[in-house]
Amino acid sequence: MTEASLAFSDLDARARAMAGDVPADRISVRDHVVDVEIGAFQAERGVTQRLSFSVVVEVSDHGGAETDDVDDILSYDTITEAIMAELEAERLNLLETLAERIAQRLLLSPQPQRVFVRIEKLDRGPGKLGVEIVRDRASGDADVEAQDAPAPILAFLSSTALTAEALPTFLDQFEEDGVPTILVVDADLPLMQDSWAARNIVLLQADQAAWQLASIDPRVVPVGTRTELDWGLKNEQLSVWAPSKMVLDAVDAPISINLVDLTLWFAQQVQACQILWVGCDAPDTPGISSHSVMLEDLS
């Protein structure tokens, strides 16, 4: 089989061609179609499109054929669950990222030795637009577990708190205590109708408020991704959340223009240990410690 024909063949043919002298057993799921919101273009936000997943997993020797026990094999559900787990984790821009994460998740199981992943967009052109990757245990860090970020304190800074003379002293206290902290800044937004456009405007204004705080105090670093947030928590950085990317990329973020609602959702995402509401009354927050810090307490 030529390289050109192999490139356009199904994954099983590619797996057979790469098998070597001792072909491995293969488990596969083909043409698994899911409606997904994905894509880097603005036209792909707020809508779903069909993705087709084909996955072939080469597995190590097992006794499933002899025992007829499902626990002795790699289940097909393991493949489909890996796909759905990565789709539900966050909204992604690139098929390449999604394919990589599915492959690495599958390689966390003991049986897979090599994984072939093909993902195709079915609705973005006259044909199928897709990517295909091959990963094995030597090509990734599947056996290395990421260090968990510590549970932070969230401090919600009201618009009045931002103008308080004692705000630098308040931030000093976090620095001295060395407690992992993420700041959330109220953008003091006017009430607007609930719509996709209004939600985007609110999030962009909240991003601007985060950068405004950074201009007030250079110790504060605006961060917009979970990776940046985790790094900041592990490295004693005083971070302020710029929410637009994380909210727009999430599959379970509230459809709300209320930054308090988004803060409560964010607290769950980062497993915050408590929330401080600075310069405003604390809302009801079941399941998490929540306290008001009045402006007079900042002096």
Short mmCIF file of C-alpha atoms in Angstrom, two decimals:
data_model
loop_
_atom_site.label_atom_id
_atom_site.label_comp_id
_atom_site.label_asym_id
_atom_site.label_seq_id
_atom_site.Cartn_x
_atom_site.Cartn_y
_atom_site.Cartn_z
CA MET A 1 0.00 0.00 0.00
CA THR A 2 1.41 3.38 -0.98
CA GLU A 3 1.70 6.28 1.46
CA ALA A 4 -0.98 8.21 -0.45
CA SER A 5 -3.50 5.35 -0.35
CA LEU A 6 -2.70 4.76 3.32
CA ALA A 7 -3.37 8.40 4.13
CA PHE A 8 -6.92 8.14 2.75
CA SER A 9 -7.68 4.62 3.97
CA ASP A 10 -9.53 3.72 7.14
CA LEU A 11 -7.68 3.58 10.45
CA ASP A 12 -7.68 -0.21 10.55
CA ALA A 13 -5.65 -0.30 7.31
CA ARG A 14 -3.18 2.19 8.75
CA ALA A 15 -2.90 0.19 11.95
CA ARG A 16 -2.24 -3.02 10.01
CA ALA A 17 0.41 -1.31 7.88
CA MET A 18 2.23 -0.10 11.01
CA ALA A 19 1.83 -3.34 12.97
CA GLY A 20 5.23 -4.85 12.23
CA ASP A 21 6.03 -8.56 12.48
CA VAL A 22 3.64 -9.27 15.37
CA PRO A 23 0.29 -7.55 14.79
CA ALA A 24 -1.41 -6.37 17.97
CA ASP A 25 -5.04 -6.89 18.88
CA ARG A 26 -7.14 -3.83 18.04
CA ILE A 27 -10.30 -2.38 19.49
CA SER A 28 -12.09 0.21 17.40
CA VAL A 29 -14.99 2.63 17.29
CA ARG A 30 -15.79 4.03 13.84
CA ASP A 31 -17.93 6.93 12.63
CA HIS A 32 -19.15 7.89 16.09
CA VAL A 33 -21.01 11.17 15.40
CA VAL A 34 -21.59 13.79 18.11
CA ASP A 35 -23.01 17.32 17.97
CA VAL A 36 -20.37 19.64 19.43
CA GLU A 37 -19.65 23.34 19.79
CA ILE A 38 -16.05 23.64 18.62
CA GLY A 39 -13.97 25.89 16.40
CA ALA A 40 -11.79 28.97 16.33
CA PHE A 41 -14.01 31.06 14.06
CA GLN A 42 -16.68 33.40 15.43
CA ALA A 43 -19.26 31.69 13.21
CA GLU A 44 -18.61 28.45 15.14
CA ARG A 45 -19.41 29.96 18.55
CA GLY A 46 -22.85 29.49 19.99
CA VAL A 47 -23.75 26.73 17.51
CA THR A 48 -23.10 23.01 17.28
CA GLN A 49 -21.74 20.99 14.38
CA ARG A 50 -21.34 17.30 13.77
CA LEU A 51 -18.01 15.65 14.49
CA SER A 52 -17.24 12.11 13.43
CA PHE A 53 -14.82 10.13 15.61
CA SER A 54 -12.96 6.99 14.55
CA VAL A 55 -10.57 5.49 17.10
CA VAL A 56 -8.42 2.37 16.88
CA VAL A 57 -6.60 1.18 20.00
CA GLU A 58 -3.86 -1.43 19.87
CA VAL A 59 -3.89 -3.34 23.15
CA SER A 60 -1.45 -5.52 25.03
CA ASP A 61 -1.99 -9.26 25.43
CA HIS A 62 -5.01 -10.06 27.58
CA GLY A 63 -7.06 -13.07 28.58
CA GLY A 64 -10.44 -11.74 27.59
CA ALA A 65 -11.00 -14.30 24.84
CA GLU A 66 -10.35 -17.15 27.27
CA THR A 67 -12.21 -15.79 30.30
CA ASP A 68 -15.09 -14.13 28.41
CA ASP A 69 -14.94 -11.50 31.16
CA VAL A 70 -15.50 -7.88 30.19
CA ASP A 71 -13.16 -6.75 32.98
CA ASP A 72 -10.26 -8.44 31.20
CA ILE A 73 -10.58 -6.37 28.03
CA LEU A 74 -10.59 -2.74 26.98
CA SER A 75 -14.28 -1.95 26.68
CA TYR A 76 -15.69 -0.02 23.75
CA ASP A 77 -17.24 2.20 26.42
CA THR A 78 -13.74 3.23 27.46
CA ILE A 79 -13.26 4.78 24.02
CA THR A 80 -16.63 6.54 23.82
CA GLU A 81 -16.31 7.72 27.44
CA ALA A 82 -12.87 9.21 26.67
CA ILE A 83 -14.41 11.11 23.76
CA MET A 84 -17.31 12.43 25.84
CA ALA A 85 -15.12 13.28 28.84
CA GLU A 86 -12.94 15.54 26.72
CA LEU A 87 -15.93 17.10 24.97
CA GLU A 88 -17.51 17.90 28.34
CA ALA A 89 -14.31 19.19 29.94
CA GLU A 90 -14.20 22.49 28.05
CA ARG A 91 -14.96 24.08 24.73
CA LEU A 92 -11.98 23.76 22.37
CA ASN A 93 -10.94 25.65 19.25
CA LEU A 94 -8.90 22.95 17.51
CA LEU A 95 -9.54 19.34 16.48
CA GLU A 96 -5.82 18.76 17.02
CA THR A 97 -6.17 19.58 20.71
CA LEU A 98 -9.23 17.36 21.08
CA ALA A 99 -7.55 14.41 19.34
CA GLU A 100 -4.45 14.76 21.51
CA ARG A 101 -6.47 14.78 24.72
CA ILE A 102 -8.55 11.76 23.73
CA ALA A 103 -5.40 9.79 22.88
CA GLN A 104 -3.68 10.71 26.14
CA ARG A 105 -6.78 9.85 28.18
CA LEU A 106 -6.96 6.41 26.55
CA LEU A 107 -3.26 5.82 27.22
CA LEU A 108 -3.94 6.26 30.94
CA SER A 109 -5.59 2.82 30.89
CA PRO A 110 -3.20 -0.13 31.26
CA GLN A 111 -4.12 -2.05 28.08
CA PRO A 112 -3.63 0.51 25.26
CA GLN A 113 -0.18 0.54 23.66
CA ARG A 114 -0.90 2.70 20.64
CA VAL A 115 -3.89 4.89 19.75
CA PHE A 116 -5.11 6.10 16.35
CA VAL A 117 -7.59 8.99 16.47
CA ARG A 118 -9.37 10.52 13.47
CA ILE A 119 -11.83 13.42 13.94
CA GLU A 120 -13.75 14.95 11.05
CA LYS A 121 -16.02 17.99 10.79
CA LEU A 122 -19.03 17.06 8.70
CA ASP A 123 -20.72 20.45 8.37
CA ARG A 124 -17.95 22.97 7.62
CA GLY A 125 -17.38 22.37 3.91
CA PRO A 126 -18.36 20.41 0.84
CA GLY A 127 -16.48 17.39 2.22
CA LYS A 128 -15.10 16.15 5.51
CA LEU A 129 -12.49 18.31 7.23
CA GLY A 130 -10.39 16.44 9.73
CA VAL A 131 -7.24 15.51 11.57
CA GLU A 132 -5.64 12.19 12.36
CA ILE A 133 -2.99 11.39 14.96
CA VAL A 134 -1.10 8.35 16.23
CA ARG A 135 0.18 8.24 19.81
CA ASP A 136 1.85 5.52 21.84
CA ARG A 137 3.22 5.22 25.35
CA ALA A 138 6.60 6.54 24.26
CA SER A 139 5.14 9.69 22.67
CA GLY A 140 3.44 11.29 25.65
CA ASP A 141 3.24 11.74 29.38
CA ALA A 142 0.26 9.48 29.93
CA ASP A 143 1.82 7.93 33.04
CA VAL A 144 2.57 11.30 34.65
CA GLU A 145 -0.24 12.80 36.71
CA ALA A 146 -0.44 16.58 36.90
CA GLN A 147 0.05 18.14 40.29
CA ASP A 148 -3.24 19.41 41.66
CA ALA A 149 -3.48 23.14 42.22
CA PRO A 150 -4.32 24.16 45.81
CA ALA A 151 -7.85 25.24 46.70
CA PRO A 152 -7.81 29.05 46.57
CA ILE A 153 -9.66 31.85 48.31
CA LEU A 154 -11.75 33.91 45.90
CA ALA A 155 -12.00 37.62 46.66
CA PHE A 156 -14.80 39.38 44.79
CA LEU A 157 -13.90 43.09 44.62
CA SER A 158 -16.92 45.34 44.21
CA SER A 159 -16.62 48.49 42.13
CA THR A 160 -16.51 50.56 45.33
CA ALA A 161 -13.72 48.40 46.75
CA LEU A 162 -11.61 49.20 43.68
CA THR A 163 -11.62 52.89 44.63
CA ALA A 164 -10.96 52.37 48.35
CA GLU A 165 -7.72 53.93 49.57
CA ALA A 166 -7.06 50.86 51.71
CA LEU A 167 -7.18 48.42 48.78
CA PRO A 168 -3.35 48.13 48.50
CA THR A 169 -3.23 47.31 52.24
CA PHE A 170 -5.87 44.65 51.67
CA LEU A 171 -3.78 43.11 48.89
CA ASP A 172 -0.71 43.34 51.13
CA GLN A 173 -2.43 41.00 53.56
CA PHE A 174 -2.87 38.30 50.93
CA GLU A 175 0.78 38.63 49.97
CA GLU A 176 1.92 38.36 53.59
CA ASP A 177 -0.34 35.40 54.38
CA GLY A 178 0.86 33.46 51.33
CA VAL A 179 -2.61 31.97 50.85
CA PRO A 180 -3.47 31.00 47.22
CA THR A 181 -5.86 33.71 46.10
CA ILE A 182 -7.75 34.64 42.95
CA LEU A 183 -9.40 38.03 42.63
CA VAL A 184 -12.65 38.56 40.74
CA VAL A 185 -13.45 42.16 39.79
CA ASP A 186 -16.97 43.56 39.51
CA ALA A 187 -17.25 45.49 36.27
CA ASP A 188 -20.19 47.57 37.63
CA LEU A 189 -22.20 46.67 34.56
CA PRO A 190 -25.52 48.16 33.45
CA LEU A 191 -28.45 45.78 33.19
CA MET A 192 -28.82 44.46 29.66
CA GLN A 193 -31.08 41.95 28.00
CA ASP A 194 -30.01 38.31 28.13
CA SER A 195 -28.62 37.55 24.69
CA TRP A 196 -25.47 36.10 23.16
CA ALA A 197 -24.22 39.56 22.22
CA ALA A 198 -24.96 41.01 25.68
CA ARG A 199 -23.15 38.13 27.37
CA ASN A 200 -20.05 38.71 25.23
CA ILE A 201 -20.10 42.43 26.03
CA VAL A 202 -20.37 41.71 29.76
CA LEU A 203 -17.46 39.28 29.66
CA LEU A 204 -15.26 41.69 27.72
CA GLN A 205 -16.06 44.43 30.23
CA ALA A 206 -15.12 42.06 33.03
CA ASP A 207 -11.81 41.38 31.28
CA GLN A 208 -11.22 45.12 31.09
CA ALA A 209 -11.97 45.45 34.80
CA ALA A 210 -9.33 42.80 35.54
CA TRP A 211 -6.75 44.77 33.55
CA GLN A 212 -7.86 47.96 35.28
CA LEU A 213 -7.02 46.38 38.64
CA ALA A 214 -3.63 45.32 37.25
CA SER A 215 -2.98 48.94 36.32
CA ILE A 216 -3.81 49.99 39.89
CA ASP A 217 -1.52 47.41 41.50
CA PRO A 218 1.24 45.77 39.39
CA ARG A 219 1.35 42.74 41.72
CA VAL A 220 -1.97 41.61 40.26
CA VAL A 221 -1.72 39.49 37.09
CA PRO A 222 -4.77 39.01 34.83
CA VAL A 223 -5.22 35.37 33.86
CA GLY A 224 -7.76 33.87 31.50
CA THR A 225 -7.08 30.12 31.24
CA ARG A 226 -7.16 27.27 33.73
CA THR A 227 -3.51 26.51 33.02
CA GLU A 228 -2.52 30.09 33.89
CA LEU A 229 -4.68 30.00 37.02
CA ASP A 230 -3.19 26.71 38.22
CA TRP A 231 0.32 28.01 37.62
CA GLY A 232 -0.45 31.17 39.58
CA LEU A 233 -1.86 29.20 42.51
CA LYS A 234 1.21 26.99 42.67
CA ASN A 235 3.64 29.91 42.40
CA GLU A 236 2.23 32.45 44.89
CA GLN A 237 1.00 34.77 42.16
CA LEU A 238 -1.87 37.13 42.97
CA SER A 239 -4.14 36.47 40.02
CA VAL A 240 -7.24 38.32 38.86
CA TRP A 241 -9.67 36.37 36.72
CA ALA A 242 -10.30 37.64 33.18
CA PRO A 243 -13.36 35.46 32.55
CA SER A 244 -14.23 35.71 28.86
CA LYS A 245 -12.15 32.83 27.45
CA MET A 246 -12.87 30.36 30.25
CA VAL A 247 -16.61 31.09 30.27
CA LEU A 248 -17.02 31.04 26.48
CA ASP A 249 -15.00 27.83 26.18
CA ALA A 250 -16.90 25.99 28.94
CA VAL A 251 -19.80 23.65 28.20
CA ASP A 252 -21.49 24.17 31.59
CA ALA A 253 -21.04 27.89 32.32
CA PRO A 254 -24.24 29.71 33.31
CA ILE A 255 -25.96 31.65 30.55
CA SER A 256 -25.97 34.82 32.61
CA ILE A 257 -24.81 38.42 32.45
CA ASN A 258 -24.61 38.53 36.25
CA LEU A 259 -20.97 38.40 37.38
CA VAL A 260 -22.03 37.09 40.80
CA ASP A 261 -23.51 34.00 39.10
CA LEU A 262 -20.31 33.55 37.11
CA THR A 263 -18.21 33.93 40.26
CA LEU A 264 -20.16 31.15 42.00
CA TRP A 265 -19.66 28.90 38.96
CA PHE A 266 -15.96 29.80 38.89
CA ALA A 267 -15.63 28.92 42.58
CA GLN A 268 -16.76 25.39 41.73
CA GLN A 269 -14.32 25.13 38.83
CA VAL A 270 -11.29 26.01 40.99
CA GLN A 271 -12.67 24.25 44.10
CA ALA A 272 -12.37 27.45 46.14
CA CYS A 273 -12.24 27.00 49.90
CA GLN A 274 -14.08 30.27 50.56
CA ILE A 275 -15.25 33.49 48.91
CA LEU A 276 -14.71 36.98 50.28
CA TRP A 277 -17.18 39.62 49.02
CA VAL A 278 -15.29 42.89 49.37
CA GLY A 279 -17.36 46.05 49.67
CA CYS A 280 -20.70 44.27 49.13
CA ASP A 281 -23.07 41.86 50.83
CA ALA A 282 -22.34 38.16 50.50
CA PRO A 283 -24.99 36.23 48.55
CA ASP A 284 -26.20 32.85 49.68
CA THR A 285 -23.53 30.30 48.73
CA PRO A 286 -24.60 26.79 49.80
CA GLY A 287 -21.69 24.42 50.31
CA ILE A 288 -18.93 27.03 50.45
CA SER A 289 -17.77 29.45 53.15
CA SER A 290 -18.70 33.02 52.18
CA HIS A 291 -18.05 36.29 54.02
CA SER A 292 -18.56 40.01 53.45
CA VAL A 293 -15.62 42.37 53.97
CA MET A 294 -16.86 45.92 54.44
CA LEU A 295 -14.92 48.93 53.25
CA GLU A 296 -14.30 50.13 56.81
CA ASP A 297 -12.53 46.79 57.44
CA LEU A 298 -9.98 47.66 54.76
CA SER A 299 -8.57 50.64 56.67
#
